[in-house]
Amino acid sequence: MKHTELTLGPCLFNWSESDWRDFYFKVADEGDFDLVYIGEPVCSKRLPFRNKVLPDILERMESAGKKVIISTLALVTTKAERKNLQEQCEQDMWMVEANDLTALAFLKGRDYVVGPYINIYNEATIRSLASRGAVRFVLPAEVPAETTAQLIKAAPEPAYELQVFGRLPLALSARCYHARLHHLSKDSCRFVCEVDPDGRDVKSLTGQDFLAVNGIQTMSHGSQLLLDELPALAEAGVNAFRLSPHTGDMLAVGETFRAFTQGNIDASEARAKITELMPNHDFVNGFIHGQPGMQQVEQALDLGTDTPH
Amino acid sequence: MELVCPAGTPAALRTAVDAGADTVYCGFRNETNARNFPGLNFSTKELHQGIDYAAARGSKVLVAVNTFAQAGKTDLWREAIDEVAASNAHAIILADLGMLDYAATKHPDLRAHLSVQAAAANADMINYYADEFNVKRVVLPRVLTVQEIAAINAEITCETEVFIFGGLCVMAEGRCSLSSYCTGKSPNINGVCSPPGSVKYEDRGSHLESTLEGITINQYPKGEAAAYPTLCKGRFESDGEVGYVFEDPVSLNAAHLLPQLQQAGVTALKIEGRQRGKAYMAQVVKSFRTAVDAVATGRSVDLDAILAPLTEGQKTTKGSYQKTWR
């Protein structure tokens, strides 16, 4: 397969301070990722806990020689959120992943990554943002492979990254659904989202697994798993594949993807290994095939770019 | 405050203007606008006729080109922008950053409003849009309290418009893929949410069940009125808890908040519902015309009795405008 980077997206869940720190220490020491995104994209109420341990993590990452990008909040409203975002954007040490266009107000004259929460659907938007400093685009979950290929063709200059593992971010709200499910308000949430370190399942009344809530975020129940699709995506020019952190052995999931992208194991071996490592995940891949995201599509991804290697 | 009313059809536009709308917003009959439903919206000719009708009665027309342009098909969006620029529309409503860039560069005299689909929820972001793309008005997403809106207005130079009545988006607008996850059709890409083609109602004997693309969205015991199965207003189960996880099937009604919104510095009040019929439109617009005029002269009018039959499930909420909603 054409060379692609393997990246670790930011942890989206409310892991305890120590779990969060230990996870990233382990990633720093043993993780095989080309880029590691660290930050709190979902809820600003979790920011104080993240900011407390972040310096230690960054130091550890730096001494391990890891490339780090600071991932920023996806829905910015309050004064405190704006101030924190401004500080993150204006520091000189690390590149930033902008998850809300607010960040652009603070990133003038700098290079940055456009995160999956910013609406990127066409080459005009890519060009407009690239002319304003964006060097890499992590495309929104719902963008199909065909669109991705068209974007890269029309605007090949920036780098492109896609999520290939983990629950998909679907929506953000002013309201905290975790708090609501516990009959609490967002302001007095008691951080109840911490009891669901992979999000809380939401089923239909007829028992269908459907969605998951993670604080103010709504996610897919299904976990994205793209493997068979990766060669075609790499051939189309996708530069990086992102794994979204979950509980369980993420480092081993990363190693499995690495082995697969390097051609050391095939897709079915990789799928079997990941299924074993993440037994609680139901895998989906519909979005990339231009189908409802909740579907698992078995047919091959044909982008008309496949060449024998 | 300016009263901004929806028009899904030329007839609805005339109804809204006759009922007292200061401004009417509408869109083209294609994927460039976020209410891309069959039987709705305007051809270029109908738009020109509508603008003439409104102008003759002192009303303005805004044109929404507020979906995100699709890769490889951006010409459709550019042409829509060119057509609005060539018309006598008061302003264009845009969401896509690439299209805002195009409009600002190609048609610098075309007044641009930022669609709610762009979800600009703070002063830094709004000022950024105003500086970079010459945006004159921002439609605020339904994630803010009245106090937060007042604080934003104190920090920005452009105008703000807020939703006061109609369907309630529970998620930050323009940043929701729930419909896409379930049905493959999305507000951002296709201009639809929970599309009718994916909806089924089935009688299960003891109850009526509504599904969206096979996913059960609600079950109604005999006698309970069934709402349209909008995803975020479905009844679900989580860890044994059964109920409306995201939001009840309610409508937004901020009629009681008009004085506060005026104090918060809001320029325009928006009514949602381009898919609504003429009779509904006439009643809602007339009611809010009375209320807005009353607020302007320091009086108050009770709209509850008039508006109650027009709201979804006869239930309303002040939504995010009230902090307790969160």
XYZ file of C-alpha atoms in Angstrom:
635
model
C 0.000 0.000 0.000
C 1.103 3.537 -0.727
C 2.763 5.014 2.372
C 0.360 6.639 4.784
C 0.766 8.022 8.275
C -0.979 6.494 11.229
C -2.291 9.043 13.713
C -3.955 8.918 17.114
C -6.889 11.314 17.401
C -7.725 13.111 20.642
C -9.480 11.121 23.370
C -13.137 12.197 23.175
C -14.281 10.700 26.478
C -14.151 11.815 30.079
C -11.368 9.586 31.289
C -10.135 10.341 34.804
C -7.126 12.580 35.128
C -4.891 9.604 35.941
C -6.288 7.314 33.212
C -5.872 10.090 30.678
C -2.310 10.829 31.756
C -1.322 7.143 31.949
C -2.733 6.515 28.486
C -0.669 9.271 26.906
C 2.451 8.312 28.903
C 2.115 4.833 27.429
C 1.599 6.296 23.957
C 4.732 8.413 24.462
C 6.785 5.438 25.626
C 5.518 2.642 23.395
C 3.029 3.945 20.837
C 3.773 3.590 17.138
C 1.991 6.638 15.747
C 3.316 9.271 13.348
C 1.250 12.004 14.990
C -0.564 12.205 18.318
C -3.433 14.654 18.856
C -4.015 15.645 22.478
C -6.696 17.918 23.868
C -10.342 18.206 24.876
C -12.592 18.701 21.852
C -15.918 17.888 23.541
C -16.614 19.625 26.860
C -14.958 22.688 28.338
C -15.866 21.516 31.842
C -13.257 18.801 31.402
C -10.598 21.341 30.374
C -9.253 22.145 33.866
C -8.453 18.447 34.419
C -6.763 18.189 31.037
C -4.807 21.404 31.457
C -3.516 20.201 34.822
C -1.752 17.115 33.457
C -1.098 18.302 29.902
C 2.351 19.842 30.605
C 3.637 16.512 31.996
C 2.296 14.642 28.985
C 3.756 17.110 26.506
C 7.140 16.880 28.197
C 7.033 13.089 28.053
C 6.012 13.182 24.385
C 8.772 15.592 23.573
C 11.488 13.552 25.233
C 10.169 10.473 23.418
C 10.491 12.370 20.148
C 6.773 12.154 19.373
C 5.047 14.633 17.092
C 2.120 16.208 18.927
C -0.774 18.415 17.831
C -3.031 20.196 20.321
C -6.679 19.464 19.583
C -9.079 22.273 20.499
C -12.707 22.554 21.621
C -15.364 21.873 18.975
C -18.147 24.160 20.265
C -16.914 27.454 21.679
C -19.335 29.848 23.354
C -18.269 31.139 26.791
C -15.626 33.730 27.639
C -13.521 31.120 29.459
C -13.662 28.807 26.446
C -12.585 31.606 24.113
C -9.715 32.578 26.403
C -8.491 29.001 26.706
C -8.704 28.574 22.943
C -6.775 31.778 22.351
C -4.006 30.597 24.688
C -3.832 27.236 22.934
C -3.642 28.875 19.519
C -1.088 31.514 20.437
C 1.514 29.300 22.155
C 4.647 28.694 20.135
C 5.459 25.082 20.928
C 2.816 22.964 19.241
C 0.705 22.984 16.140
C -3.061 23.186 16.701
C -6.019 21.232 15.342
C -8.861 23.751 14.948
C -12.204 22.092 15.654
C -14.232 25.292 15.473
C -13.705 28.230 13.145
C -13.285 30.445 16.202
C -9.706 29.182 16.326
C -9.027 30.862 12.976
C -9.418 34.238 14.625
C -6.379 33.365 16.747
C -4.340 31.461 14.139
C -3.615 34.244 11.669
C -0.142 33.800 10.181
C 0.212 30.263 11.534
C -0.016 26.764 10.097
C -2.742 24.557 11.525
C -4.792 21.409 11.051
C -8.521 21.640 10.316
C -10.269 19.080 12.517
C -13.260 16.870 11.666
C -15.776 19.213 13.334
C -15.282 21.946 10.718
C -17.479 21.648 7.644
C -15.254 20.658 4.742
C -17.257 19.484 1.771
C -15.690 21.132 -1.267
C -12.446 22.290 -2.840
C -13.406 25.973 -2.624
C -13.464 25.746 1.172
C -10.219 23.750 1.190
C -8.504 26.411 -0.946
C -9.917 29.238 1.111
C -8.628 27.713 4.347
C -5.322 26.591 2.820
C -4.696 30.205 1.800
C -5.285 31.066 5.469
C -2.793 28.605 6.938
C -4.489 25.185 6.936
C -1.936 22.497 6.051
C -3.958 19.383 6.823
C -7.655 18.517 6.745
C -9.241 15.824 8.874
C -12.459 15.378 6.925
C -15.878 15.208 8.654
C -17.153 11.704 9.369
C -19.978 11.825 6.817
C -17.801 12.706 3.799
C -17.771 9.751 1.379
C -14.603 8.407 -0.240
C -15.700 9.626 -3.664
C -15.878 13.202 -2.366
C -12.544 12.776 -0.622
C -10.943 11.672 -3.884
C -12.458 14.668 -5.699
C -11.205 17.074 -3.048
C -7.676 15.711 -3.249
C -7.733 15.869 -7.027
C -8.906 19.487 -7.046
C -6.725 20.649 -4.144
C -3.781 18.259 -3.726
C -1.556 20.645 -1.798
C -2.705 20.159 1.815
C -2.563 16.791 3.570
C -5.732 14.749 4.160
C -6.561 12.577 7.148
C -9.544 10.284 7.775
C -10.807 8.475 10.853
C -10.555 4.721 10.297
C -11.219 3.406 13.796
C -13.583 4.273 16.640
C -17.012 5.708 17.322
C -17.846 8.594 15.012
C -18.623 12.114 16.203
C -22.103 12.995 14.852
C -23.382 16.082 16.670
C -22.781 18.713 19.349
C -25.367 20.481 21.491
C -25.736 23.231 24.082
C -27.329 20.579 26.242
C -25.459 17.797 28.043
C -27.178 14.483 27.348
C -25.226 12.608 29.933
C -26.426 15.058 32.575
C -29.984 14.900 31.167
C -30.010 11.090 31.414
C -29.030 11.436 35.068
C -31.724 14.104 35.603
C -29.064 16.747 36.122
C -28.396 19.984 34.287
C -25.236 20.771 32.367
C -24.201 23.326 34.991
C -24.442 20.820 37.822
C -23.442 17.726 35.872
C -21.158 16.228 38.541
C -19.068 15.018 35.603
C -21.342 11.972 35.287
C -19.971 11.233 31.825
C -16.913 9.742 33.526
C -18.848 6.542 34.265
C -18.975 5.786 30.524
C -15.367 5.831 29.284
C -16.468 4.808 25.764
C -19.733 6.785 25.757
C -23.200 5.678 26.864
C -25.216 3.473 24.502
C -28.554 4.736 23.196
C -30.833 2.059 21.741
C -34.130 2.290 19.919
C -37.319 1.171 21.695
C -37.088 -2.090 19.755
C -33.578 -2.738 21.060
C -31.590 -1.648 18.015
C -28.094 -0.390 18.825
C -28.056 3.077 17.364
C -26.247 5.989 19.017
C -24.061 6.867 21.978
C -23.909 10.002 24.096
C -20.699 11.542 25.359
C -21.537 14.701 27.294
C -22.773 17.341 24.841
C -21.705 15.107 21.959
C -23.767 12.489 20.143
C -21.772 9.675 18.579
C -22.443 6.607 16.519
C -23.085 3.370 18.368
C -21.151 1.614 15.641
C -17.419 1.961 15.622
C -15.858 2.883 12.311
C -13.506 0.198 11.042
C -11.973 0.772 7.629
C -9.462 -1.816 6.380
C -10.392 -3.098 2.922
C -10.962 0.537 1.947
C -7.505 1.755 2.926
C -5.508 0.839 -0.226
C -7.960 2.706 -2.475
C -7.982 5.706 -0.122
C -4.190 5.751 0.037
C -4.037 5.529 -3.740
C -6.464 8.451 -4.015
C -4.007 10.502 -1.984
C -5.204 10.277 1.617
C -2.065 10.952 3.675
C -3.055 9.748 7.111
C -5.400 7.355 8.879
C -6.669 8.302 12.334
C -7.519 5.981 15.189
C -9.869 7.453 17.794
C -8.959 6.345 21.334
C -11.156 3.884 23.215
C -10.603 1.851 26.348
C -8.776 -1.387 25.663
C -5.397 -1.924 24.091
C -5.192 0.991 21.634
C -1.491 0.467 21.151
C -2.150 -3.051 19.884
C -4.890 -1.706 17.587
C -2.318 0.763 16.273
C 0.229 -2.006 15.719
C -2.378 -4.018 13.830
C -3.138 -1.103 11.511
C 0.603 -0.577 11.026
C 1.117 -4.232 10.148
C -1.761 -4.022 7.689
C -0.689 -0.794 5.973
C 2.837 -2.180 5.659
C 1.521 -5.348 4.045
C 2.608 -7.706 6.826
C -0.920 -8.981 7.435
C -4.025 -8.925 5.245
C -7.336 -7.190 5.915
C -9.096 -10.265 7.293
C -6.252 -10.969 9.718
C -6.296 -7.332 10.803
C -10.085 -7.403 11.278
C -9.892 -10.603 13.333
C -7.179 -9.141 15.531
C -9.034 -5.845 16.095
C -12.288 -7.704 16.809
C -10.424 -9.707 19.447
C -8.837 -6.566 20.934
C -12.106 -4.596 20.960
C -14.827 -7.178 21.631
C -17.485 -4.606 22.572
C -17.365 -2.734 19.274
C -19.848 -3.254 16.425
C -18.125 -2.155 13.269
C -19.604 0.096 10.569
C -18.241 1.678 7.386
C -21.282 3.119 5.595
C -20.219 6.776 5.377
C -17.086 6.121 3.349
C -19.190 4.162 0.816
C -21.698 7.032 0.514
C -24.312 4.973 2.419
C -25.987 5.589 5.798
C -23.107 5.665 8.279
C -24.666 2.954 10.452
C -24.344 0.366 7.695
C -21.641 -2.223 7.193
C -20.947 -2.357 3.460
C -19.116 -5.414 2.174
C -18.455 -4.324 -1.398
C -15.036 -3.032 -2.472
C -14.350 0.679 -2.628
C -13.823 1.635 -6.248
C -12.420 5.118 -6.718
C -11.089 4.428 -10.176
C -7.587 5.007 -8.871
C -6.596 1.435 -8.077
C -3.432 0.382 -9.748
C -1.748 -2.975 -9.196
C 1.206 -2.796 -6.804
C -36.814 44.558 15.543
C -37.258 43.182 12.053
C -39.636 40.244 11.578
C -38.116 37.672 9.219
C -40.536 35.051 7.885
C -40.153 31.860 5.865
C -41.473 31.309 2.350
C -41.311 27.809 0.926
C -43.370 28.776 -2.128
C -44.282 31.936 -4.054
C -47.773 31.730 -2.536
C -46.307 31.540 0.968
C -44.153 34.563 0.193
C -47.214 36.588 -0.732
C -49.023 35.325 2.362
C -46.125 36.309 4.640
C -45.800 39.760 3.066
C -49.559 40.355 3.318
C -49.523 39.219 6.952
C -46.929 41.818 7.843
C -43.479 40.305 7.403
C -40.729 42.936 7.222
C -38.589 40.411 5.433
C -39.124 37.050 3.798
C -36.468 34.387 3.231
C -36.572 31.711 0.570
C -34.317 29.483 -1.509
C -33.827 27.945 -4.930
C -35.400 24.656 -5.929
C -32.216 22.581 -5.609
C -29.569 21.370 -3.193
C -28.184 24.855 -2.584
C -30.709 25.515 0.157
C -31.301 23.720 3.428
C -34.994 23.030 2.831
C -34.625 20.957 -0.299
C -38.012 19.219 -0.093
C -40.147 18.158 -3.065
C -42.709 20.779 -4.065
C -40.948 23.611 -2.295
C -38.807 26.591 -3.208
C -38.302 29.015 -6.081
C -37.185 29.148 -9.696
C -35.191 32.229 -10.717
C -38.301 33.680 -12.377
C -40.430 33.067 -9.284
C -37.751 34.695 -7.148
C -37.819 37.858 -9.278
C -41.617 37.948 -9.132
C -41.523 37.417 -5.379
C -39.007 40.213 -4.878
C -41.172 42.569 -6.951
C -44.280 41.610 -4.964
C -42.483 42.183 -1.668
C -40.846 45.453 -2.779
C -44.202 46.880 -3.893
C -45.442 46.340 -0.320
C -42.324 47.567 1.452
C -40.904 44.135 2.329
C -37.460 42.702 1.644
C -36.393 39.272 0.409
C -33.405 37.230 1.591
C -32.216 34.233 -0.401
C -30.727 31.255 1.403
C -27.889 29.493 -0.405
C -27.070 27.830 2.849
C -25.986 24.245 2.260
C -22.365 23.248 1.893
C -21.312 23.056 -1.746
C -20.504 19.563 -2.923
C -17.053 18.673 -4.183
C -16.826 18.868 -7.955
C -20.271 20.546 -8.164
C -19.459 23.963 -6.706
C -20.631 25.645 -9.938
C -24.237 25.023 -8.874
C -23.624 27.086 -5.714
C -21.633 29.776 -7.546
C -24.438 30.139 -10.095
C -26.965 30.477 -7.268
C -24.851 33.242 -5.736
C -24.523 34.964 -9.121
C -28.293 34.804 -9.566
C -28.959 36.365 -6.175
C -26.410 39.087 -6.962
C -28.222 39.783 -10.244
C -31.611 40.038 -8.508
C -32.951 42.781 -6.274
C -32.817 40.539 -3.224
C -31.850 42.424 -0.072
C -29.202 39.873 0.935
C -27.902 36.347 0.497
C -27.713 33.866 3.384
C -24.575 31.731 3.162
C -22.995 29.022 5.306
C -20.126 27.518 3.309
C -16.801 29.212 3.864
C -15.671 28.657 0.276
C -18.898 30.219 -1.005
C -18.635 33.165 1.406
C -15.159 33.696 0.030
C -16.512 33.545 -3.536
C -19.355 35.978 -2.805
C -17.076 38.449 -1.020
C -14.551 38.384 -3.872
C -16.871 38.256 -6.874
C -19.814 40.282 -5.558
C -18.443 42.674 -2.923
C -21.646 44.747 -3.042
C -23.916 41.786 -2.348
C -25.025 41.967 1.277
C -24.098 38.687 2.987
C -25.761 37.153 6.026
C -24.193 34.193 7.803
C -26.588 31.258 7.960
C -27.369 29.471 11.194
C -25.816 26.483 9.437
C -22.409 28.077 10.011
C -23.061 27.851 13.784
C -21.176 31.019 14.730
C -21.685 30.946 18.487
C -19.298 33.560 19.867
C -18.014 37.077 19.204
C -14.535 36.031 18.015
C -15.945 33.826 15.295
C -18.555 36.392 14.246
C -15.948 39.140 14.049
C -13.758 36.818 12.013
C -16.560 36.289 9.483
C -17.289 40.016 9.406
C -13.620 40.922 8.856
C -12.720 38.207 6.364
C -15.936 37.881 4.373
C -17.721 41.168 4.988
C -20.686 39.479 6.665
C -23.296 42.035 7.763
C -25.604 39.845 9.839
C -25.251 36.531 11.657
C -28.105 34.145 12.346
C -27.237 32.776 15.777
C -27.317 29.026 16.413
C -29.789 27.758 18.972
C -27.138 27.023 21.588
C -27.073 30.403 23.357
C -28.900 31.965 26.307
C -30.362 35.482 26.054
C -27.567 36.720 28.332
C -24.956 35.189 26.056
C -26.608 36.841 23.046
C -26.449 40.220 24.790
C -22.756 39.685 25.545
C -22.071 38.782 21.910
C -23.874 41.880 20.629
C -21.744 44.053 22.891
C -18.595 42.724 21.235
C -19.496 42.680 17.536
C -20.178 45.257 14.862
C -22.531 43.274 12.634
C -26.215 42.510 13.228
C -27.679 39.384 14.830
C -30.818 37.471 13.941
C -32.350 34.826 16.207
C -35.023 32.149 15.856
C -38.191 32.857 17.824
C -40.688 30.289 16.611
C -40.984 26.936 14.842
C -39.028 23.717 14.739
C -36.221 23.445 17.240
C -32.808 22.159 16.247
C -31.413 20.565 19.380
C -27.909 20.182 17.991
C -25.553 22.950 16.901
C -26.868 23.636 13.404
C -24.780 22.694 10.428
C -22.710 20.368 12.570
C -25.055 17.416 12.902
C -24.695 14.135 10.998
C -27.426 12.170 12.776
C -29.665 12.134 9.726
C -26.769 11.116 7.531
C -25.776 8.310 9.904
C -29.288 6.862 9.787
C -30.584 7.666 6.306
C -27.572 8.622 4.186
C -29.134 12.058 3.582
C -27.789 15.020 5.509
C -28.726 18.660 6.146
C -25.243 19.823 5.174
C -24.897 17.850 1.952
C -28.482 17.304 0.805
C -30.405 20.030 2.604
C -32.647 17.521 4.380
C -32.942 16.070 7.883
C -34.809 12.834 8.631
C -36.150 12.828 5.014
C -39.772 11.779 4.366
C -38.660 8.990 2.009
C -37.088 7.166 4.963
C -40.156 7.471 7.211
C -42.625 4.671 7.929
C -45.559 4.465 10.323
C -46.755 0.963 11.223
C -49.722 -0.136 13.303
C -48.465 -2.699 15.813
C -51.856 -3.365 17.372
C -51.284 -1.862 20.799
C -49.315 1.025 19.455
C -48.238 2.957 16.391
C -44.546 2.740 15.563
C -42.589 5.303 13.568
C -39.330 4.277 11.974
C -36.627 6.045 10.027
C -34.743 3.768 7.641
C -35.742 0.821 9.833
C -34.640 2.403 13.116
C -37.521 2.775 15.574
C -37.855 6.463 16.422
C -40.990 6.283 18.554
C -43.916 4.145 19.712
C -47.255 5.783 20.435
C -49.889 4.044 22.554
C -53.382 4.181 21.027
C -54.764 7.682 21.307
C -51.454 9.498 21.648
C -50.754 11.876 18.774
C -47.799 10.800 16.641
C -45.116 13.367 15.794
C -42.950 13.362 12.685
C -39.994 11.050 13.423
C -37.245 13.661 13.557
C -34.224 11.788 14.853
C -33.250 14.001 17.767
C -36.863 14.075 18.991
C -37.259 10.327 19.126
C -37.928 8.178 22.167
C -34.979 5.931 22.978
C -33.644 3.679 25.705
C -30.371 4.038 27.536
C -29.332 1.823 30.417
C -32.953 1.012 31.246
C -34.028 4.653 31.068
C -36.726 5.163 28.416
C -37.612 8.600 27.143
C -36.711 11.533 24.990
C -32.924 11.358 25.392
C -32.269 14.468 23.295
C -35.496 16.481 23.211
C -39.257 15.995 23.420
C -41.253 16.583 20.240
C -41.696 20.282 21.019
C -41.448 23.525 19.090
C -39.509 26.639 19.905
C -41.596 29.583 21.078
C -39.678 32.614 22.319
C -42.665 34.971 22.150
C -42.335 35.699 25.870
C -38.706 36.677 25.399
C -39.190 39.400 22.778
C -38.518 42.292 25.204
C -35.373 40.577 26.508
C -34.167 39.880 22.984
C -34.701 43.515 22.083
C -32.699 44.529 25.142
C -30.002 42.069 24.138
C -29.515 44.082 20.949
C -30.965 41.593 18.490
C -31.753 43.158 15.082
C -33.996 40.529 13.549
C -36.406 37.822 14.703
C -36.727 34.738 12.582
C -39.666 32.385 12.223
C -38.801 28.861 11.090
C -40.918 26.765 8.714
C -40.450 27.021 4.975
C -42.321 23.726 4.593
C -45.446 25.111 6.283
C -48.765 25.854 4.586
C -50.277 29.265 3.887
C -52.907 29.178 6.648
C -50.301 28.385 9.288
C -47.993 31.072 7.939
C -50.688 33.715 7.907
C -51.616 33.075 11.534
C -48.059 32.869 12.863
C -46.859 35.959 10.996
C -49.911 38.009 11.988
C -49.483 36.992 15.623
C -45.828 37.921 15.732
C -46.471 41.147 13.802
C -48.801 42.174 16.629
C -46.317 41.084 19.276
C -43.290 42.786 17.718
C -45.235 46.035 17.235
C -46.359 45.843 20.841
C -42.813 45.353 22.126
C -41.640 48.296 20.023
C -44.072 50.541 21.880
C -43.400 49.011 25.278
C -46.633 47.006 25.465
C -46.996 43.241 25.725
C -49.350 40.809 24.019
C -50.149 37.269 25.118
C -49.652 35.013 22.133
C -50.118 31.716 23.965
C -53.753 31.202 23.092
C -53.224 32.086 19.430
C -50.085 30.050 18.926
C -50.881 26.943 20.964
C -52.696 25.025 18.206
C -49.838 25.708 15.794
C -47.019 24.111 17.767
C -45.788 20.559 17.562
C -47.546 18.300 20.058
C -49.090 21.548 21.366
C -45.941 21.847 23.479
C -43.344 24.575 23.309
C -39.978 25.364 24.819
C -37.800 28.432 25.096
C -34.930 26.107 24.236
C -31.386 27.214 24.837
C -32.509 30.824 25.454
C -33.196 29.661 28.977
C -30.232 28.333 30.878
C -32.297 25.641 32.577
C -32.877 23.926 29.211
C -29.314 22.706 29.325
